[in-house]
Amino acid sequence: MERRTLGATGLDVGAIGLGCMPMSWAYSTSQQRGDRSLRAVHAALDAGVSLLDTADMYGPFTNELLLGRVLRERRADAFVATKCGLLVGDGHIVANGRPSYVRRACDASLRRLQTDVIDLYQLHRVDPEVPVEETWGAMAELVTAGKVRALGWCAVGVRRARRAGPYGGATPWRDVYGGTIRQLDRVQQVFPVSTVQAELSVWSPEALARLLPWCAARGVGFLAAMPLGSGFLTGTLTPGSGFERDDPRARHPRFTAEMMAANQPLVAGLRRVAERHGGAVAGVTPAQVALAWTLAQGRHVVPVPGTKRECWAVENAGAARLALTARDLAEIAALPPARGSWD
């Protein structure tokens, strides 16, 4: 698989990552099985994927424990990215950015992951009760101590406000990441940010306006979360099929039967591009086109699609071999913007 370099510290990873959250958190929990997830991780590593993205809150804790079973055997093949800063309680999630907690959380993650060092330690959320410089400073101390190689920032979950307009428009999206960028500028004065993780996909391109350029101008890697639109862009979800009650898509405005039907032109557009590259005969799928589009947004971009199934992990990894043409990219840019609120 093609390799990409993230951040000024030269983090070397496969061009496609693996989001491990669905294996232990949200998304059809009745189908979460450790044996299946382990096969998915091994298959991804075999296909050239190296970046494994997890967090202590996934489960909570069980996702890191699962990856620890893989890392015990294949640490040299993996680039471990985990997160701290969120605590899961009984029916609620709260941020905790206190330095003492950050230090304890790191030690606990190291134990669960069965490793001596975390390659990328990301701040999952900013604690509004703690100056972000204090939290980031505590994380920087972990680098000095040799427990962490580099630091990343997670901006997934920032509220989105959109206005109509094509992807190729001058400013199709309001600046929903302005506050994030101001915080990033602050912590950059404390310790370098190696990566920023935020949502980026064909149906959620808000990061293209300012966040992605901010990263490119500073040599910061960009981890594209949910590059398959929580599964919608794969073309495997049928409008009205429904989701399990504990699946967040069951309550998501874009995953109502009406909105899924209204956004089918996006999937149809991706499928047309896939067919031009051979389609099913060549093994090219709409999901791979969506991932290839994300890869085409910059050499500093690594999409991190999540899955718990071996077949999808292998298919996603195959997107690294798909080179979209200028015609492909122009056709995707001309697709209608996604309909429905993303909040």
Short mmCIF file of C-alpha atoms in Angstrom, two decimals, residues 86-222:
data_model
loop_
_atom_site.label_atom_id
_atom_site.label_comp_id
_atom_site.label_asym_id
_atom_site.label_seq_id
_atom_site.Cartn_x
_atom_site.Cartn_y
_atom_site.Cartn_z
CA LEU A 86 -13.82 11.76 27.47
CA LEU A 87 -15.39 9.81 30.32
CA VAL A 88 -18.40 7.55 29.83
CA GLY A 89 -20.90 7.54 32.68
CA ASP A 90 -24.37 6.13 33.14
CA GLY A 91 -26.16 7.59 30.14
CA HIS A 92 -23.81 10.53 29.68
CA ILE A 93 -20.36 11.47 28.38
CA VAL A 94 -18.27 14.24 29.92
CA ALA A 95 -14.93 15.80 29.03
CA ASN A 96 -11.99 15.62 31.42
CA GLY A 97 -8.85 17.53 30.50
CA ARG A 98 -7.22 17.72 33.92
CA PRO A 99 -3.48 17.00 33.66
CA SER A 100 -3.60 14.40 36.42
CA TYR A 101 -6.34 12.53 34.59
CA VAL A 102 -4.49 12.71 31.25
CA ARG A 103 -1.46 11.06 32.82
CA ARG A 104 -3.54 8.29 34.39
CA ALA A 105 -5.48 7.73 31.19
CA CYS A 106 -2.29 7.31 29.18
CA ASP A 107 -0.87 4.72 31.57
CA ALA A 108 -4.16 2.80 31.49
CA SER A 109 -4.26 2.84 27.68
CA LEU A 110 -0.70 1.55 27.49
CA ARG A 111 -1.66 -1.39 29.71
CA ARG A 112 -4.77 -2.23 27.73
CA LEU A 113 -2.98 -1.93 24.40
CA GLN A 114 -0.09 -4.06 25.66
CA THR A 115 2.50 -1.67 24.28
CA ASP A 116 5.29 0.51 25.64
CA VAL A 117 4.47 3.54 23.50
CA ILE A 118 1.45 5.09 21.80
CA ASP A 119 2.32 6.35 18.33
CA LEU A 120 -0.33 9.08 18.27
CA TYR A 121 -2.17 10.33 21.36
CA GLN A 122 -5.18 12.48 20.50
CA LEU A 123 -7.25 14.83 22.60
CA HIS A 124 -10.78 13.56 22.09
CA ARG A 125 -12.56 16.70 23.34
CA VAL A 126 -11.61 19.96 25.02
CA ASP A 127 -12.68 20.27 28.65
CA PRO A 128 -14.40 23.66 28.99
CA GLU A 129 -13.40 23.74 32.68
CA VAL A 130 -9.66 23.40 32.00
CA PRO A 131 -7.47 25.76 29.94
CA VAL A 132 -6.61 23.76 26.84
CA GLU A 133 -2.94 24.73 27.21
CA GLU A 134 -2.83 22.84 30.50
CA THR A 135 -4.30 19.70 28.99
CA TRP A 136 -2.01 19.88 25.96
CA GLY A 137 0.99 20.55 28.19
CA ALA A 138 0.29 17.37 30.15
CA MET A 139 0.08 15.44 26.89
CA ALA A 140 3.38 16.96 25.78
CA GLU A 141 4.99 15.68 28.99
CA LEU A 142 4.01 12.18 27.90
CA VAL A 143 6.06 12.64 24.75
CA THR A 144 9.05 13.76 26.80
CA ALA A 145 8.58 10.71 29.03
CA GLY A 146 8.71 8.40 26.00
CA LYS A 147 5.17 7.10 26.48
CA VAL A 148 3.83 8.85 23.37
CA ARG A 149 5.46 9.63 20.02
CA ALA A 150 3.23 12.45 18.75
CA LEU A 151 0.08 14.40 19.62
CA GLY A 152 -3.13 14.79 17.64
CA TRP A 153 -6.34 16.77 17.91
CA CYS A 154 -9.80 15.32 17.39
CA ALA A 155 -12.39 17.72 15.99
CA VAL A 156 -15.04 15.08 15.23
CA GLY A 157 -18.38 16.19 16.60
CA VAL A 158 -18.03 19.92 15.94
CA ARG A 159 -21.50 21.21 15.12
CA ARG A 160 -22.07 21.84 11.45
CA ALA A 161 -23.98 24.69 9.87
CA ARG A 162 -24.35 24.55 6.11
CA ARG A 163 -25.81 26.51 3.29
CA ALA A 164 -26.71 25.31 -0.16
CA GLY A 165 -24.02 25.28 -2.80
CA PRO A 166 -21.90 22.92 -4.91
CA TYR A 167 -18.74 21.34 -3.54
CA GLY A 168 -16.73 23.35 -6.04
CA GLY A 169 -18.11 26.73 -4.91
CA ALA A 170 -15.81 29.39 -3.49
CA THR A 171 -17.17 29.09 0.06
CA PRO A 172 -19.96 26.50 0.06
CA TRP A 173 -19.83 26.02 3.84
CA ARG A 174 -19.93 28.46 6.69
CA ASP A 175 -16.81 28.44 8.85
CA VAL A 176 -17.85 25.73 11.27
CA TYR A 177 -14.26 25.05 12.32
CA GLY A 178 -13.30 28.62 13.25
CA GLY A 179 -13.29 27.86 16.99
CA THR A 180 -11.29 24.69 16.42
CA ILE A 181 -8.64 26.58 14.48
CA ARG A 182 -8.33 29.20 17.22
CA GLN A 183 -7.75 26.42 19.77
CA LEU A 184 -5.22 24.75 17.50
CA ASP A 185 -3.32 28.00 17.16
CA ARG A 186 -3.15 28.19 20.94
CA VAL A 187 -1.87 24.67 21.56
CA GLN A 188 0.65 24.97 18.75
CA GLN A 189 2.45 27.45 20.99
CA VAL A 190 2.77 24.72 23.64
CA PHE A 191 3.71 21.65 21.57
CA PRO A 192 3.41 20.79 17.87
CA VAL A 193 0.17 19.31 16.60
CA SER A 194 1.02 16.34 14.38
CA THR A 195 -2.49 15.46 13.20
CA VAL A 196 -6.04 16.76 13.22
CA GLN A 197 -8.93 14.32 12.95
CA ALA A 198 -12.24 15.59 11.62
CA GLU A 199 -15.03 14.38 9.40
CA LEU A 200 -14.44 14.59 5.65
CA SER A 201 -16.40 12.83 2.94
CA VAL A 202 -18.24 13.41 -0.30
CA TRP A 203 -21.41 14.25 1.62
CA SER A 204 -19.73 16.16 4.45
CA PRO A 205 -16.95 18.31 2.97
CA GLU A 206 -17.00 21.21 5.46
CA ALA A 207 -13.35 20.71 6.43
CA LEU A 208 -12.27 21.70 2.91
CA ALA A 209 -13.06 25.36 3.56
CA ARG A 210 -10.46 26.19 6.24
CA LEU A 211 -9.46 23.24 8.40
CA LEU A 212 -7.75 21.20 5.69
CA PRO A 213 -5.83 24.23 4.35
CA TRP A 214 -4.78 25.10 7.91
CA CYS A 215 -3.24 21.65 8.25
CA ALA A 216 -1.57 21.74 4.84
CA ALA A 217 0.03 25.14 5.51
CA ARG A 218 1.58 23.89 8.76
CA GLY A 219 2.64 20.40 7.77
CA VAL A 220 -0.05 18.84 9.96
CA GLY A 221 -1.56 15.51 8.92
CA PHE A 222 -5.30 15.19 8.49
#
